[in-house]
mmCIF file of N, CA and C in Angstrom:
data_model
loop_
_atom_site.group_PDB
_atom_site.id
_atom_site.type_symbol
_atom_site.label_atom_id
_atom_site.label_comp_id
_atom_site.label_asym_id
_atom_site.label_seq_id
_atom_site.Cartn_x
_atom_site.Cartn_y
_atom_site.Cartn_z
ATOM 1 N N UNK A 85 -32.238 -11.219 68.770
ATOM 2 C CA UNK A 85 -31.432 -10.259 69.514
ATOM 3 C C UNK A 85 -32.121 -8.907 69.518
ATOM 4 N N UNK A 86 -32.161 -8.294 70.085
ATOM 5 C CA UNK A 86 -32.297 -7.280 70.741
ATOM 6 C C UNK A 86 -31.656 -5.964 71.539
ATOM 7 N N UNK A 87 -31.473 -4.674 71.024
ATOM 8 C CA UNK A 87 -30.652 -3.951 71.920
ATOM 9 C C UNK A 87 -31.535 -2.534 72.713
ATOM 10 N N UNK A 88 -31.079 -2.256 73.671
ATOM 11 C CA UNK A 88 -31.698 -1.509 74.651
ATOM 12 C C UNK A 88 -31.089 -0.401 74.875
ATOM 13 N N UNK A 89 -31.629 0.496 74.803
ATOM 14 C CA UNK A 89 -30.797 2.082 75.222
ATOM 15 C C UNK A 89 -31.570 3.008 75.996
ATOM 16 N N UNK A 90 -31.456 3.007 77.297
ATOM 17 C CA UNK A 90 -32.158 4.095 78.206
ATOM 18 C C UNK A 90 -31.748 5.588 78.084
ATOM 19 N N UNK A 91 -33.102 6.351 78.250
ATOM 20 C CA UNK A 91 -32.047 7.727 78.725
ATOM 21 C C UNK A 91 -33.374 8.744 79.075
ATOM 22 N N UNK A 92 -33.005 9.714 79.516
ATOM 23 C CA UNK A 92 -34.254 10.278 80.199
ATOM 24 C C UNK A 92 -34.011 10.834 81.228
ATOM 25 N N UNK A 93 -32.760 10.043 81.720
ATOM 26 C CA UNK A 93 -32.630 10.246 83.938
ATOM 27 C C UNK A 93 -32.273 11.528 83.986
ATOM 28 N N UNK A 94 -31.402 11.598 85.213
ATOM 29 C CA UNK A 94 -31.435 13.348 85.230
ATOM 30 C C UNK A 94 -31.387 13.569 86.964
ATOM 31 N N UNK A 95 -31.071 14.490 87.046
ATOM 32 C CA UNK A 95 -31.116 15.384 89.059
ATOM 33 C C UNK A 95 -32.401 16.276 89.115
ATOM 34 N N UNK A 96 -33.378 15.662 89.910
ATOM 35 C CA UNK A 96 -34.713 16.569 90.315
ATOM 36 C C UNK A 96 -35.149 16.669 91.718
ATOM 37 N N UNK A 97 -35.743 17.783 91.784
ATOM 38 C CA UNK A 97 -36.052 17.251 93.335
ATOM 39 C C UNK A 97 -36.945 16.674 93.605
ATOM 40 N N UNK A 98 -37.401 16.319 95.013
ATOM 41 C CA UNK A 98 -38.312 16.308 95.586
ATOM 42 C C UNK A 98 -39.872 16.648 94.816
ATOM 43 N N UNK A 99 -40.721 15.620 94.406
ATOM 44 C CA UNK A 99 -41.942 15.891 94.264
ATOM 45 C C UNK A 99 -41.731 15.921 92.898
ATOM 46 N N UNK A 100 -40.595 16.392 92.064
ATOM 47 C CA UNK A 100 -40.864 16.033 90.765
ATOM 48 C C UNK A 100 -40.962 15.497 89.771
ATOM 49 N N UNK A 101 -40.759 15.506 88.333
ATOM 50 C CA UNK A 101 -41.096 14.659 87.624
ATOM 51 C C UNK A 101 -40.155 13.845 86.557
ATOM 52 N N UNK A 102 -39.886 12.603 86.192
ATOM 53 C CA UNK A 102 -39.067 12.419 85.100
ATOM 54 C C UNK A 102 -39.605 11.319 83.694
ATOM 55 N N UNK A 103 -39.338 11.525 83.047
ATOM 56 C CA UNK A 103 -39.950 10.468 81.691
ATOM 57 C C UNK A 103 -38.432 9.457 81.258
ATOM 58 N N UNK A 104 -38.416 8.319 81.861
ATOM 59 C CA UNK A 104 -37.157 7.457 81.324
ATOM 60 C C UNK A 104 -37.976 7.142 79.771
ATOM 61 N N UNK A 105 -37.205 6.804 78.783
ATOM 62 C CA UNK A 105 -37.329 5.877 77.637
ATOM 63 C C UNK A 105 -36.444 5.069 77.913
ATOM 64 N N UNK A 106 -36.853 4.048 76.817
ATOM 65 C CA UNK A 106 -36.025 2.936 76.053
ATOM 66 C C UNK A 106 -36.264 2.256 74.670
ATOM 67 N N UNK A 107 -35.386 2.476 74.065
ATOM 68 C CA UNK A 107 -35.354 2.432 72.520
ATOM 69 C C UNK A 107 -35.026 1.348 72.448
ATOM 70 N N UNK A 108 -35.393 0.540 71.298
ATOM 71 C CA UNK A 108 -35.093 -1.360 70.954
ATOM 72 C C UNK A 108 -34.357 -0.895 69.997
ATOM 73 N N UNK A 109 -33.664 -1.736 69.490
ATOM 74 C CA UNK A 109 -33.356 -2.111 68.034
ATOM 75 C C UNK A 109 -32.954 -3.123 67.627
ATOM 76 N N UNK A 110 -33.401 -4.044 66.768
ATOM 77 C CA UNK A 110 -33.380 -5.481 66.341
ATOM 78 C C UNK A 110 -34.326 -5.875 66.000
ATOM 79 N N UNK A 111 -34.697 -7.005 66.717
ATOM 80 C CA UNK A 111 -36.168 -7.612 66.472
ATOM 81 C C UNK A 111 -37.183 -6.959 66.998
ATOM 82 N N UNK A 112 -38.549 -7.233 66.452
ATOM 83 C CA UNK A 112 -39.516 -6.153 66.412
ATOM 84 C C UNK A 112 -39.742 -6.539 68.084
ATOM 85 N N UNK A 113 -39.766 -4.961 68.902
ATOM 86 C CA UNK A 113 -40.078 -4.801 70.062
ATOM 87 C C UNK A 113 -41.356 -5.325 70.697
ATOM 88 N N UNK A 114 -42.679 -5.462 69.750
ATOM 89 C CA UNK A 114 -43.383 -5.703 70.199
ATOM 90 C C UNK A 114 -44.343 -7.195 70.744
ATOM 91 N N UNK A 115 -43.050 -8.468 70.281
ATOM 92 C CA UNK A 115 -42.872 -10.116 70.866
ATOM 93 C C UNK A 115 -42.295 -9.418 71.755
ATOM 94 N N UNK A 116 -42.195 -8.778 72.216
ATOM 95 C CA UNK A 116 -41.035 -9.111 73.733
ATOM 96 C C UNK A 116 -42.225 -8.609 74.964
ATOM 97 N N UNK A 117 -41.766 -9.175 76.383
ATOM 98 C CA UNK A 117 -42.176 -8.411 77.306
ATOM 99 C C UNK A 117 -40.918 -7.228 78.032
ATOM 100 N N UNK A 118 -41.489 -6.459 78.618
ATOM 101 C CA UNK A 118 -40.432 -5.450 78.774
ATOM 102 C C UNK A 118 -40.340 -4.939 80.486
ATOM 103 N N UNK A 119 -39.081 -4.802 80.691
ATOM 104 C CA UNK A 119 -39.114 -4.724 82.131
ATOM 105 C C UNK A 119 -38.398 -3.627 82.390
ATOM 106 N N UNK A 120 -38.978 -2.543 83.665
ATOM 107 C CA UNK A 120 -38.044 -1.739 84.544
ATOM 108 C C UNK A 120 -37.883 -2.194 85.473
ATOM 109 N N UNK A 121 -36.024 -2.361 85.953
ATOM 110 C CA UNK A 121 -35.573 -2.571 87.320
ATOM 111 C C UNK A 121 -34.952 -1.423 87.841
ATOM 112 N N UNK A 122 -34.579 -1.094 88.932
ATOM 113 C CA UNK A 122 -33.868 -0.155 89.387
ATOM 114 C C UNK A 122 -32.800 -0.887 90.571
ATOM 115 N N UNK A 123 -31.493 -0.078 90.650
ATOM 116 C CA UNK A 123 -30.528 -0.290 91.507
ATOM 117 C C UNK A 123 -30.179 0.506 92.377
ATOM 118 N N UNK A 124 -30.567 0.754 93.891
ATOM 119 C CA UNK A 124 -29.670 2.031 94.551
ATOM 120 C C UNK A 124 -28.139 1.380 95.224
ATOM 121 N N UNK A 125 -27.481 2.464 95.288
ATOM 122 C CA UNK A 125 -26.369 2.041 95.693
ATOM 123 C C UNK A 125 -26.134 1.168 97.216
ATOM 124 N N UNK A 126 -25.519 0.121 96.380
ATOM 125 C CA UNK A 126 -25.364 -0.884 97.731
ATOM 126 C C UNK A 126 -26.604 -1.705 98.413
ATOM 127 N N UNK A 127 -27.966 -1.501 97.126
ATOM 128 C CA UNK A 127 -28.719 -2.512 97.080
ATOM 129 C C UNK A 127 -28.867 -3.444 96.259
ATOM 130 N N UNK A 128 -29.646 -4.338 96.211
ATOM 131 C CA UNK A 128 -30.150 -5.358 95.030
ATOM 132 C C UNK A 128 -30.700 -4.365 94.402
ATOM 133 N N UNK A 129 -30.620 -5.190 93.139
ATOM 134 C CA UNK A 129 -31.720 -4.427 92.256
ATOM 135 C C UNK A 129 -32.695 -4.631 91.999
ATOM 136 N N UNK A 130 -33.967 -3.958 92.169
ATOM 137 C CA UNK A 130 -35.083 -4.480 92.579
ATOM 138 C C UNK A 130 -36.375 -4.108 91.506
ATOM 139 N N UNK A 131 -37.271 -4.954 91.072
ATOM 140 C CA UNK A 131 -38.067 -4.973 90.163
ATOM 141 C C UNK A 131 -39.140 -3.514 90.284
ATOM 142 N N UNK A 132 -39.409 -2.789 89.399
ATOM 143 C CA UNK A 132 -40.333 -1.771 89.197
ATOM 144 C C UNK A 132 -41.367 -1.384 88.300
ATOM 145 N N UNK A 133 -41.624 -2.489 87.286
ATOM 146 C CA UNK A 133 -42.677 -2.524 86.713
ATOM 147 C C UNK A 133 -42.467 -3.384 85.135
ATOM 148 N N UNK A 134 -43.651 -3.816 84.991
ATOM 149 C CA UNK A 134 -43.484 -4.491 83.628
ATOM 150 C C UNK A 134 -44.751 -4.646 82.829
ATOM 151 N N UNK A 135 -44.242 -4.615 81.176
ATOM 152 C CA UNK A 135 -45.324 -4.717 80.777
ATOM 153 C C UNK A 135 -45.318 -6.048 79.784
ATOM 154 N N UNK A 136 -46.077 -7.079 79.811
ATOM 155 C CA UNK A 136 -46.174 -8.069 79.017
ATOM 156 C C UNK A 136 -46.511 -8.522 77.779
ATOM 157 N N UNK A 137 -45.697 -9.324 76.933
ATOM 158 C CA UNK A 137 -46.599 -8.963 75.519
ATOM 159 C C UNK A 137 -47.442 -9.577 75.442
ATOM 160 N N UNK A 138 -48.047 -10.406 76.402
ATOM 161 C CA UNK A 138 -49.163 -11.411 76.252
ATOM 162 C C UNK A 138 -50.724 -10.466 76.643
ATOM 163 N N UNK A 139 -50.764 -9.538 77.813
ATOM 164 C CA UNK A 139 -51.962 -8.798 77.631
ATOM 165 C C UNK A 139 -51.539 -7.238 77.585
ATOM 166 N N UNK A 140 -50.560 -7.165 77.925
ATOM 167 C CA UNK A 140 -50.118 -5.442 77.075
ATOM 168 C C UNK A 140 -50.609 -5.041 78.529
ATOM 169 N N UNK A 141 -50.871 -5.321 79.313
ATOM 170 C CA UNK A 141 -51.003 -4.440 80.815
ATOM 171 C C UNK A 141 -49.639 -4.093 81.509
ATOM 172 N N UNK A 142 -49.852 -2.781 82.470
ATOM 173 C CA UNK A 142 -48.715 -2.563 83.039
ATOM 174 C C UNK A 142 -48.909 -3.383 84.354
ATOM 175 N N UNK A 143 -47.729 -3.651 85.093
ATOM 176 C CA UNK A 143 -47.962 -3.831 86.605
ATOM 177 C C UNK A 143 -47.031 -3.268 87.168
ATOM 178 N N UNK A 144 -46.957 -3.424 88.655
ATOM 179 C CA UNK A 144 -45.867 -1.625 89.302
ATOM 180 C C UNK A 144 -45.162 -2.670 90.594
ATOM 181 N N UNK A 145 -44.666 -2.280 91.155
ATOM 182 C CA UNK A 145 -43.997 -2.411 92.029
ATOM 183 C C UNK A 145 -45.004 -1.638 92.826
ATOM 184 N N UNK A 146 -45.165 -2.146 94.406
ATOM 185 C CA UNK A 146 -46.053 -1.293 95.247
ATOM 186 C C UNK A 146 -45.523 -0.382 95.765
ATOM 187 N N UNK A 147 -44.052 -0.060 95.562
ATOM 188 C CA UNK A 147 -43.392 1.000 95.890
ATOM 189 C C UNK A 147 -43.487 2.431 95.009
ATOM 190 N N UNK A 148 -44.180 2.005 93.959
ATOM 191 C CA UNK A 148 -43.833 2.967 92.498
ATOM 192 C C UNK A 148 -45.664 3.085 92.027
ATOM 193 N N UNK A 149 -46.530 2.545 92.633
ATOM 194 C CA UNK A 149 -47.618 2.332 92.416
ATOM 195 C C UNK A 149 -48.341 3.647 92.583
ATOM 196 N N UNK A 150 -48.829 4.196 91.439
ATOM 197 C CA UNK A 150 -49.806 5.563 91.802
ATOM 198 C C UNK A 150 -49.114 6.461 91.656
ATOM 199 N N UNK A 151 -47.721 6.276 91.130
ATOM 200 C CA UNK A 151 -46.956 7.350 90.834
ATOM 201 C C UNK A 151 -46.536 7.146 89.694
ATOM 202 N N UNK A 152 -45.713 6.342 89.144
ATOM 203 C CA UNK A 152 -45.112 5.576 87.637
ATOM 204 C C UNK A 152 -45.857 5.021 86.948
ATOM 205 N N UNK A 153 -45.968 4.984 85.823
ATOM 206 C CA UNK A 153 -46.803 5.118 84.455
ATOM 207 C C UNK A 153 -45.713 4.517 83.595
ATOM 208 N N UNK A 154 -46.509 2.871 82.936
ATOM 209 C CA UNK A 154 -45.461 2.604 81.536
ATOM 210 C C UNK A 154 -46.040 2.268 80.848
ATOM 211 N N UNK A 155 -45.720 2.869 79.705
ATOM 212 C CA UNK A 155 -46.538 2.851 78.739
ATOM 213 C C UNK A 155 -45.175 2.372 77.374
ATOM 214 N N UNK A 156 -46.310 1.822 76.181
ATOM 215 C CA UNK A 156 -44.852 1.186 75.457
ATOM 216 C C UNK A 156 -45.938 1.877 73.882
ATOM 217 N N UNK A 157 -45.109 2.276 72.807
ATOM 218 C CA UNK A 157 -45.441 2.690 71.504
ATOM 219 C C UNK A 157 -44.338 1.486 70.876
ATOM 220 N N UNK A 158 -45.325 0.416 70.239
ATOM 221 C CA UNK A 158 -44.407 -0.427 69.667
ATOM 222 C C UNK A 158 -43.862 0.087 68.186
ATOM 223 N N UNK A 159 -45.137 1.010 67.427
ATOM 224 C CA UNK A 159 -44.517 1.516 66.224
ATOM 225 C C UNK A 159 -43.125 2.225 66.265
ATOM 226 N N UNK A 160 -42.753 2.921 67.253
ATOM 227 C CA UNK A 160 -41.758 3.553 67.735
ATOM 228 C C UNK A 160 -40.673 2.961 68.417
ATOM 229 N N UNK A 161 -41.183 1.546 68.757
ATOM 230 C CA UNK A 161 -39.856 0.903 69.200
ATOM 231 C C UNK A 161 -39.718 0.823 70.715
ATOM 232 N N UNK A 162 -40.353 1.873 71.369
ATOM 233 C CA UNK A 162 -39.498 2.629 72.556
ATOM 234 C C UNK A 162 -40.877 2.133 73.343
ATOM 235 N N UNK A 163 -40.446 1.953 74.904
ATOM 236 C CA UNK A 163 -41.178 1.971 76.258
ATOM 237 C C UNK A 163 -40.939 3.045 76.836
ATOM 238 N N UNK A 164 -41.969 3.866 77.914
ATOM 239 C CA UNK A 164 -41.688 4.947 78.520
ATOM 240 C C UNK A 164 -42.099 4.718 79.833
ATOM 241 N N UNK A 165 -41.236 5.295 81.020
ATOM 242 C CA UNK A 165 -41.572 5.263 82.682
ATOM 243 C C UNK A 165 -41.850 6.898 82.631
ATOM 244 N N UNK A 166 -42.956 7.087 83.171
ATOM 245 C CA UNK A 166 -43.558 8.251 83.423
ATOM 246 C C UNK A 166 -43.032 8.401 84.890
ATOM 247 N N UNK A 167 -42.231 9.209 85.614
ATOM 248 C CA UNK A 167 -42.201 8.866 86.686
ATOM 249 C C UNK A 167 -42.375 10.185 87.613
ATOM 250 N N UNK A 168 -43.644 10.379 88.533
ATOM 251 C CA UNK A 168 -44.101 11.489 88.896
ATOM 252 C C UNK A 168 -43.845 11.419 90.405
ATOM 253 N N UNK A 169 -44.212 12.600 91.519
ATOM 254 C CA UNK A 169 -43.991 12.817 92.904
ATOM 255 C C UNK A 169 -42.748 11.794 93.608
ATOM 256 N N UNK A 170 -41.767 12.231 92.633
ATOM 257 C CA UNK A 170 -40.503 11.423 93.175
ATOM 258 C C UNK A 170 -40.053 11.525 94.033
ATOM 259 N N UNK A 171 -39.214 11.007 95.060
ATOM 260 C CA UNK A 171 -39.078 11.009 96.460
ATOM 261 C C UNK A 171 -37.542 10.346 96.532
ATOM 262 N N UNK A 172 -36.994 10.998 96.887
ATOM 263 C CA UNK A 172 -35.563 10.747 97.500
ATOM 264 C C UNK A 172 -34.995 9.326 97.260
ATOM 265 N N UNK A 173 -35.999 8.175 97.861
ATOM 266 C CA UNK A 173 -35.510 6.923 97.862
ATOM 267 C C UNK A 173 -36.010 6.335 95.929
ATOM 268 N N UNK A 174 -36.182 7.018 95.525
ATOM 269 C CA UNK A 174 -36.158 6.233 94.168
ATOM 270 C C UNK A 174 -35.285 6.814 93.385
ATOM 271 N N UNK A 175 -34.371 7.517 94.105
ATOM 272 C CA UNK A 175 -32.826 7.556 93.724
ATOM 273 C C UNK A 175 -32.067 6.064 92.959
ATOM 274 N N UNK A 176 -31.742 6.206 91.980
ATOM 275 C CA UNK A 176 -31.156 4.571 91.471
ATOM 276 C C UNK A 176 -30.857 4.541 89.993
ATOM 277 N N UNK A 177 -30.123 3.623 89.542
ATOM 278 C CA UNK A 177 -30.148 3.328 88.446
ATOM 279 C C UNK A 177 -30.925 2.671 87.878
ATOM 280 N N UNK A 178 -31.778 3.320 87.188
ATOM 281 C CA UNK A 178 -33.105 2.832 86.579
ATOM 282 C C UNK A 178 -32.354 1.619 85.052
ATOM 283 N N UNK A 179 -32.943 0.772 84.807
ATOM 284 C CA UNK A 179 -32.475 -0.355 83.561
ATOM 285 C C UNK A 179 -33.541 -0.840 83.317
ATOM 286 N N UNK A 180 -33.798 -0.845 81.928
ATOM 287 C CA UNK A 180 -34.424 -1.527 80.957
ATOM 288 C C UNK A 180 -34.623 -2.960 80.134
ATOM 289 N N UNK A 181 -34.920 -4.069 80.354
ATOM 290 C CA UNK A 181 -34.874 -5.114 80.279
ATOM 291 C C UNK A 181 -36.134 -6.006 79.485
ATOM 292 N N UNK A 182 -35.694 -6.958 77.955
ATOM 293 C CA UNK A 182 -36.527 -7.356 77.396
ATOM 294 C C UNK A 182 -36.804 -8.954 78.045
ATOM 295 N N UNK A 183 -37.791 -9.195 77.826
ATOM 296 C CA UNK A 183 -37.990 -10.975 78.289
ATOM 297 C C UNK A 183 -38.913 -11.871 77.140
ATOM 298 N N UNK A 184 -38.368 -12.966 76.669
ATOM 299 C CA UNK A 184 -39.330 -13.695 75.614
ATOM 300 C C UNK A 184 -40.700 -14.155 75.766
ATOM 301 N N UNK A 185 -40.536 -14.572 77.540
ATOM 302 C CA UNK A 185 -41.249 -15.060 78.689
ATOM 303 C C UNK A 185 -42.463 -13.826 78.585
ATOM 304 N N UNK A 186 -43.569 -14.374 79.060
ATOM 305 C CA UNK A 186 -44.921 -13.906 79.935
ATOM 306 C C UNK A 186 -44.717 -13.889 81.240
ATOM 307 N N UNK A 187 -44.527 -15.186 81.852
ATOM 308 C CA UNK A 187 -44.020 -15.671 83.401
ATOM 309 C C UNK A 187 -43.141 -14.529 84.225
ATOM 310 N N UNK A 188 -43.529 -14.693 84.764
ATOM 311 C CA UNK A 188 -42.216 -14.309 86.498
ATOM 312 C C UNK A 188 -41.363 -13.535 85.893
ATOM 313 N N UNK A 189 -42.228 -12.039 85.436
ATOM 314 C CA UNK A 189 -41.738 -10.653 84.819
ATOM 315 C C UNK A 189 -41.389 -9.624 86.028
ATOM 316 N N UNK A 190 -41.358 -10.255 87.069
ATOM 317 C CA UNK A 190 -41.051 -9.249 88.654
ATOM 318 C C UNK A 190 -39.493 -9.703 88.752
ATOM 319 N N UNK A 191 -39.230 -10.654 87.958
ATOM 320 C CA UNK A 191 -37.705 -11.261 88.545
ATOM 321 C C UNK A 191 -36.287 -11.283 87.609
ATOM 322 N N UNK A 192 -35.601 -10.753 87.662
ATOM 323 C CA UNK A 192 -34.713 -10.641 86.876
ATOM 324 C C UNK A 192 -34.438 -11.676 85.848
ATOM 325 N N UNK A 193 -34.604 -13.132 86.551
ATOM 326 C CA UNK A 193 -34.258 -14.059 85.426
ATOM 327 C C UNK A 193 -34.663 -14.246 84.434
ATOM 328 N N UNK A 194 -36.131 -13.520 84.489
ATOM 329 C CA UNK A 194 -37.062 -13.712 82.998
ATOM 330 C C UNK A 194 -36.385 -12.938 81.821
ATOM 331 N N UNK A 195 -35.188 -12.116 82.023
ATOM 332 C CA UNK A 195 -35.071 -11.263 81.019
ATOM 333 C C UNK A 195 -33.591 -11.875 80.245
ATOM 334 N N UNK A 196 -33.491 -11.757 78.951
ATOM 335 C CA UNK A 196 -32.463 -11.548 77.971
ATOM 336 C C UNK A 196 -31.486 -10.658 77.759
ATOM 337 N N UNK A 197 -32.351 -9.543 77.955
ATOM 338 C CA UNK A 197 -31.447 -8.401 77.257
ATOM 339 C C UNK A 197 -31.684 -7.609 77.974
ATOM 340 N N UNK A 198 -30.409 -6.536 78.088
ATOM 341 C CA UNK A 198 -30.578 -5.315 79.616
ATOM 342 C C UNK A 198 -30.032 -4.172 78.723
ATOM 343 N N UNK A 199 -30.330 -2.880 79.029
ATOM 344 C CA UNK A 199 -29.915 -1.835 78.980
ATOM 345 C C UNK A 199 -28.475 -1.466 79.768
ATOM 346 N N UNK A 200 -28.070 -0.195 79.296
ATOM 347 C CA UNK A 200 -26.977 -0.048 80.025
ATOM 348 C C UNK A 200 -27.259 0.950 81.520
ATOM 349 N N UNK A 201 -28.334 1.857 81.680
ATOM 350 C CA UNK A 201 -28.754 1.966 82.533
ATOM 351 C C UNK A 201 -29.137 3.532 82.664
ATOM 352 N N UNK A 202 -30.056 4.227 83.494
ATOM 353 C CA UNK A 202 -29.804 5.651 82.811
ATOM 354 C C UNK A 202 -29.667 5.565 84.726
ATOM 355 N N UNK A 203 -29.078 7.249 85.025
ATOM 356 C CA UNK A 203 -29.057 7.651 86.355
ATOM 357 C C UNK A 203 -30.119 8.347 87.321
ATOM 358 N N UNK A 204 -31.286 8.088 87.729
ATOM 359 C CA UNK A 204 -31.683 8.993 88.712
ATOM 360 C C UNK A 204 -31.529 9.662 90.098
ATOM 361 N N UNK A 205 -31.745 10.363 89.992
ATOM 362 C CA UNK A 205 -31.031 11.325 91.680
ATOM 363 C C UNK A 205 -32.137 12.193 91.480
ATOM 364 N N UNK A 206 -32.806 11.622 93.094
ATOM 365 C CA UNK A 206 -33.809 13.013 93.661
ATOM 366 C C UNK A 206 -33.065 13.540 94.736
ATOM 367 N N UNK A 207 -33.650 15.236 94.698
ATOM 368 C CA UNK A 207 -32.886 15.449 95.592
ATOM 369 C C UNK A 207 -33.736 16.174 96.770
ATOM 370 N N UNK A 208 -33.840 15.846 98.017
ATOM 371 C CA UNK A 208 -34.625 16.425 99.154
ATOM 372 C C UNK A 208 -34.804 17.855 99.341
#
């Protein structure tokens, strides 16, 4: 088991910048693979990056690509979304999500355990 706690989000505008975390607590964070999804209102929620515990690389969503940065400190427990030149539509509820799995880390089903969610709002 595993528990997840986001926080970080926040109201920014246009072009700027935010740092989500997510803190584990339970089993050691660093067997797990770890996932950001995001939700805007009255969409799916849609995959935004993950990092695997099998080669420790990030991968992005091509929407978030060249802008978002995740990086994970397992001594610390915690994963971080660097999230820079933000833009209106990545408005959403950003969530944090562990997976036991390597596999099909773009898709919600791979994951176990979810965060409760932190809020972002850019604002134009």
């Amino acid at each position: 088991q595993v528990q997840l706690v986001e926080s970080g989000g926040g109201l920014v505008q246009a072009g700027g910048s935010l740092r989500l975390s997510c803190a584990a607590s339970g089993r050691t964070f660093s067997s797990y693979s770890v996932g950001w999804f995001r939700q805007a209102p009255e969409k799916e929620r849609e995959f935004v990056a993950f990092i695997s515990w099998r080669d420790g690389q990030p991968y992005y969503a091509d929407s978030v690509k060249g802008r978002f940065t995740f990086s994970r400190d397992n001594a610390k427990n915690t994963v971080y979304l660097q999230m820079n030149s933000l833009m209106p539509e990545d408005t959403a509820v950003y969530y944090c999500a562990a997976a036991t799995t390597w596999r099909n880390l773009a898709k919600e089903y791979s994951y176990s355990y979810w965060g409760q969610g932190t809020q972002v709002t850019v604002s134009s």
